[in-house]
Amino acid sequence: MSMFKRTSMVHISRPTWFTYTALAIVMLASLFPFYWSFLIGSGDATTVRDPNMSWIPGGNFIENAMTVIQNPAVNFWKALWNSIIVSTTVSISTVVLSTLAGFAFAKLRFKGNRGLFVAVIATMAVPVQLGIVPLYILMAEFGWTGSLGAVILPALVTAFGVFWMTQYLQQSLPTELIEAARVDGCNMIRTFWHVGVPAARPAAAMLFLFTFVTAWNNFLWPLIVLDQSNPTLPVALSMLQANYFVDYSLVLAGVLLATVPLLILFIFTGRQLVAGIMAGAVKG
Amino acid sequence: MSFTRRKKMLAATAGAAVAALTLAACSSDGGDTDSTDEATGGTDTSAEEVSLTLATFNTPGFSNSENDAEYQYDLIEEYMELNPNVTITYDRKAESGDARENFFTKLGPGGLADVEMVEVDWMPEVMQYSDLLTDLSSDAVDGRWVDYVEAGATDADGRLIGYGTDTGPQGVCYRADLFEAAGLPSTPDEVATLLDGDWANFFAVGDDYVEGSGGSAFYDSASGVWQGMTNQLDQAYEDPDTGELIVLDNDAVKANYDQLMAASETQSSHFGQWSEDWFAGLSNGAYATMLCPPWMLGVIEGNATDTTDWNLANVYPNGGGNWGGSWLTVPASGSNIEAATALAEWLTAPEQQAKAFANAGTYPSQVAAYDDEAVSGAVNAFFNDAPIGEIFADRAQAVVPSPYKGEYYFQVNDAINNALTRVEDGTDDPEASWDKAVADIEGIG
Amino acid sequence: MASTDLDTSKAYSPWRQRMGMWDRKASPYLYIAPFFIVFAIFGLFPIIYTAVISLMDWDTIRNSGEYIGFANFDYVLNDRKFWVSLRNTFSIFLLSSIPQLIIATFIAAMLDHHLKARTFWRMGVLVPYVVMPVAVALIFSQLYADEYGLVNHWLGMVGIDPIAWHKEVIPSHVAIASMVNFRWIGYNALIMLAAMQAIPRELYEAAALDGASKARRFFSVTLPQIRPTFIFVIITSTIGGLQIFDEPRMFDTAGNGGADQQWLTITMYMYNTGWGELNFGRASAIAWLLFLIIIVFGLLNFWLTRRFVSSDQSGSK
């Protein structure tokens, strides 16, 4: 494989004006709601229902954001901290456990491999909306209601993650590499570490991102199992809608505030999604 | 080496999670750890340290931490000052729907707060489980509330399971400018006289308005009017004695439906309540009236940008009607029932509810509160200085207890509301739509 | 845990061999164990619970009920709303998943270039996935308002009559599908991108040397190479699509799927039966029916995908 020079790939995948135009259109559509949220979030209570709403942002964003942060009912900093703990724990755990399981399902031979894998996928087909009742009964039994653990533990690893890592590793990790590692005397966990993990990195970064965002925005279950003294961000921010008249400039300022940590995360994780990992794995 | 670093990180986060678990477990049964001097006596139970949880939704006006707006009073702090041995943890959901889901998830397995607020919309369902809630009746609260509020929380065995907080007696909100343009009288007193009468009179005025305005809608939606009409029936959907469905044999219901559908063709804006178009209609004049409980004033004011002509008439078709309101209940599974009852009693006393009204505009359901200057003297600037304190006190006295609402109330009401909406949408004609509702209702049970 | 079995008195080499054997045999199970443990604790109980109460006239609050056999299933299968919701679910599913897959693949192919400011482009497409549902609901309710909505306003400017988004069946499905697509296209594009980036660039080189055009390279190299991921995307979007709930529920403020069940989906029907009517037994029956539908449809999809996205190159395993 490595007989080709790396520079050749630049030639193959050089973007054209078409690429940039297409992406620019996609980007406009993607960023529109963000911009729109900012328009509302930087206006005042009447902006959202104003038929002549301006397409230029108002000047109240900082003020609105401060109102949200200082609102004692929102409990912003506590909620932010809780959300960081929950999302970080859940996504690290999901990535590690899914990669392990995905490695096993994709590349290791063991009895029941196929059957168990189908079982993993089948668990995704169970609709979750009814699960709140039995899950709460369970948590009440364990005495975990009100604590972050009740939100974290059920999400430690997901069928989605296992399925994703399996499919990705099946495609991107040549079986010969595993054989080679074995011949070198690596035991399983070392094989996993030296061969599986490097191959899995882009997919793991993506899984991390998705899991983090999902946990970050999760609302229904935290709303039931946590209370206002110990909330996550969406539960805390829902307080901004606790009125017969909802001031959407505050709601959207809150939404944007809650999104900032995710954008920071994007910048760091985005770099992990790079090509060329395989070349490294072959050499290593 | 990066492996060991990550392993450590994992261990650290796992440790943190476990720590969070144990800490929370400690605090749930805890209460304040530093004991006060009074508590040493031991025999005096009233001074024993008690920690209570109070759960509400929306903004009932109990505490200044409810809203970023400055409240005048903090009832929760006040209670804790009056009762130094009591610590209150206040939990709140944003919306009634969230609170309902929470309530019914936890009512069985346990985990509800010591005091739980219940809204009128799901009170009939809660009543099915009234035996799981504490009977709160006592001489101290006898006659505290307007009749229909007390009746709404009294179960078949005569147990009072909720203390009323706020309530929603309705007047009629209207656009003075639109009335005037349509050639109708437009001062609040004139409109009150004009609309004084039964529903037929209301719709007759509607016809005049439609004609005078050149085809504009008179009221906001058929659903809004429907709740007003149905809540005045003695019996609506279910037999109060047996709980059986009687709606399909109840001519009064069908008569209301026919009357409303006939009028709605020209008089309704055909917008769904709370839809984007309905909100827009508040300011663009798509309709001229709305049946109006106190809490609706805030909705109108907040959404009717650039409109100055909303007003409130001290009148309601065919008598009175209530829309909205809540109670405080004390789940029987709680560990501090006595203290919880005392808190609920205090919070729903007229003096406190008058303060809650000053805080959040939640209109009291306590008779004595209507004489409180803070309530009776209230005016609303946006509604052209309407004396809302006086008006709603009158409207509350006019409300008759609404019909029995049992186990199937919501499914039936939903089915009929869907029928109304189908006609409003133009999906079906009134008869075909009613037939669909009949099919839906027949499937209930 | 199993280390207690070890007999350290044995000579080094056989011990090592046995360790190796044990390592080979047990490791896979150890690696997949965490998933099944978490599932057994938090996933299995809810499933068994719903299975049991689906056969009962169940009162969740009193935690008691009466065995009634398949009466709940019988009721649901004879309820008009069930069949209407089934129709709606599949309609919205088709309207969303097909354009979604095509556009996502296209975007992924665009992103699979040596772009300037790569992180910006990649992360930009994921932004819709990040925006909290409350903002999404608000935006789309303003876009699709029947009377004063922006979309109808724009249509009016080009001379098209306003569309009754919240009244007619197909328009409501189109509007909801657009919400779904908006939220998930970027997400699926990134999944596809990750797979594309793992394709050895040499394969493209070889194809280019053979004179294959760009489009040809896409169909003969890219698609076959990302086959497992493609199957993944199709299966997950089938499962997710048939469980569609958030978007139709947010479509109006009542959240009940329309007065004439225009956009009532199966999951909403289940939710309304459970949480609306507090009839969790019947709702569980709906959950199980949906589960069966998804399994059948998922298998069908899997089979179709394998037939259509297959190739000789994938025989490397």
Coordinates of C-alpha atoms in Angstrom, one line a residue, chain A residues 124-125 127 129, chain C residues 85-94 96-97 234-245 265-268 289-299 301:
Chain A
M124 CA -32.4 -0.2 19.3
A125 CA -35.8 -1.1 18.0
P127 CA -39.3 2.5 21.6
Q129 CA -40.9 6.8 25.3
Chain C
S85 CA -50.5 6.4 12.3
L86 CA -48.8 3.5 10.5
R87 CA -49.5 5.2 7.2
N88 CA -48.2 8.5 8.5
T89 CA -45.1 7.0 9.9
F90 CA -44.1 5.3 6.7
S91 CA -45.0 8.3 4.6
I92 CA -42.9 10.7 6.8
F93 CA -40.1 8.0 6.9
L94 CA -39.9 7.8 3.1
S96 CA -37.3 12.1 5.0
S97 CA -34.9 9.1 4.8
I234 CA -29.7 2.8 6.6
I235 CA -30.5 0.6 9.6
T236 CA -30.2 3.3 12.2
S237 CA -32.2 5.7 10.1
T238 CA -34.8 3.0 9.6
I239 CA -35.1 2.3 13.3
G240 CA -35.0 6.0 14.1
G241 CA -37.3 7.0 11.3
L242 CA -40.0 4.5 12.3
Q243 CA -39.8 5.7 15.9
I244 CA -40.1 9.3 14.8
F245 CA -41.6 11.3 17.6
T265 CA -47.1 8.7 14.1
I266 CA -47.0 5.3 15.8
T267 CA -44.8 6.5 18.6
M268 CA -47.0 9.5 19.2
L289 CA -46.3 -3.9 17.6
L290 CA -43.9 -1.1 16.6
F291 CA -41.0 -3.3 17.7
L292 CA -42.1 -6.1 15.4
I293 CA -42.7 -3.7 12.5
I294 CA -39.2 -2.3 12.9
I295 CA -37.6 -5.7 13.1
V296 CA -39.4 -6.9 9.9
F297 CA -38.8 -3.7 8.0
G298 CA -35.2 -3.5 9.2
L299 CA -34.5 -7.1 8.0
N301 CA -34.0 -3.1 4.4

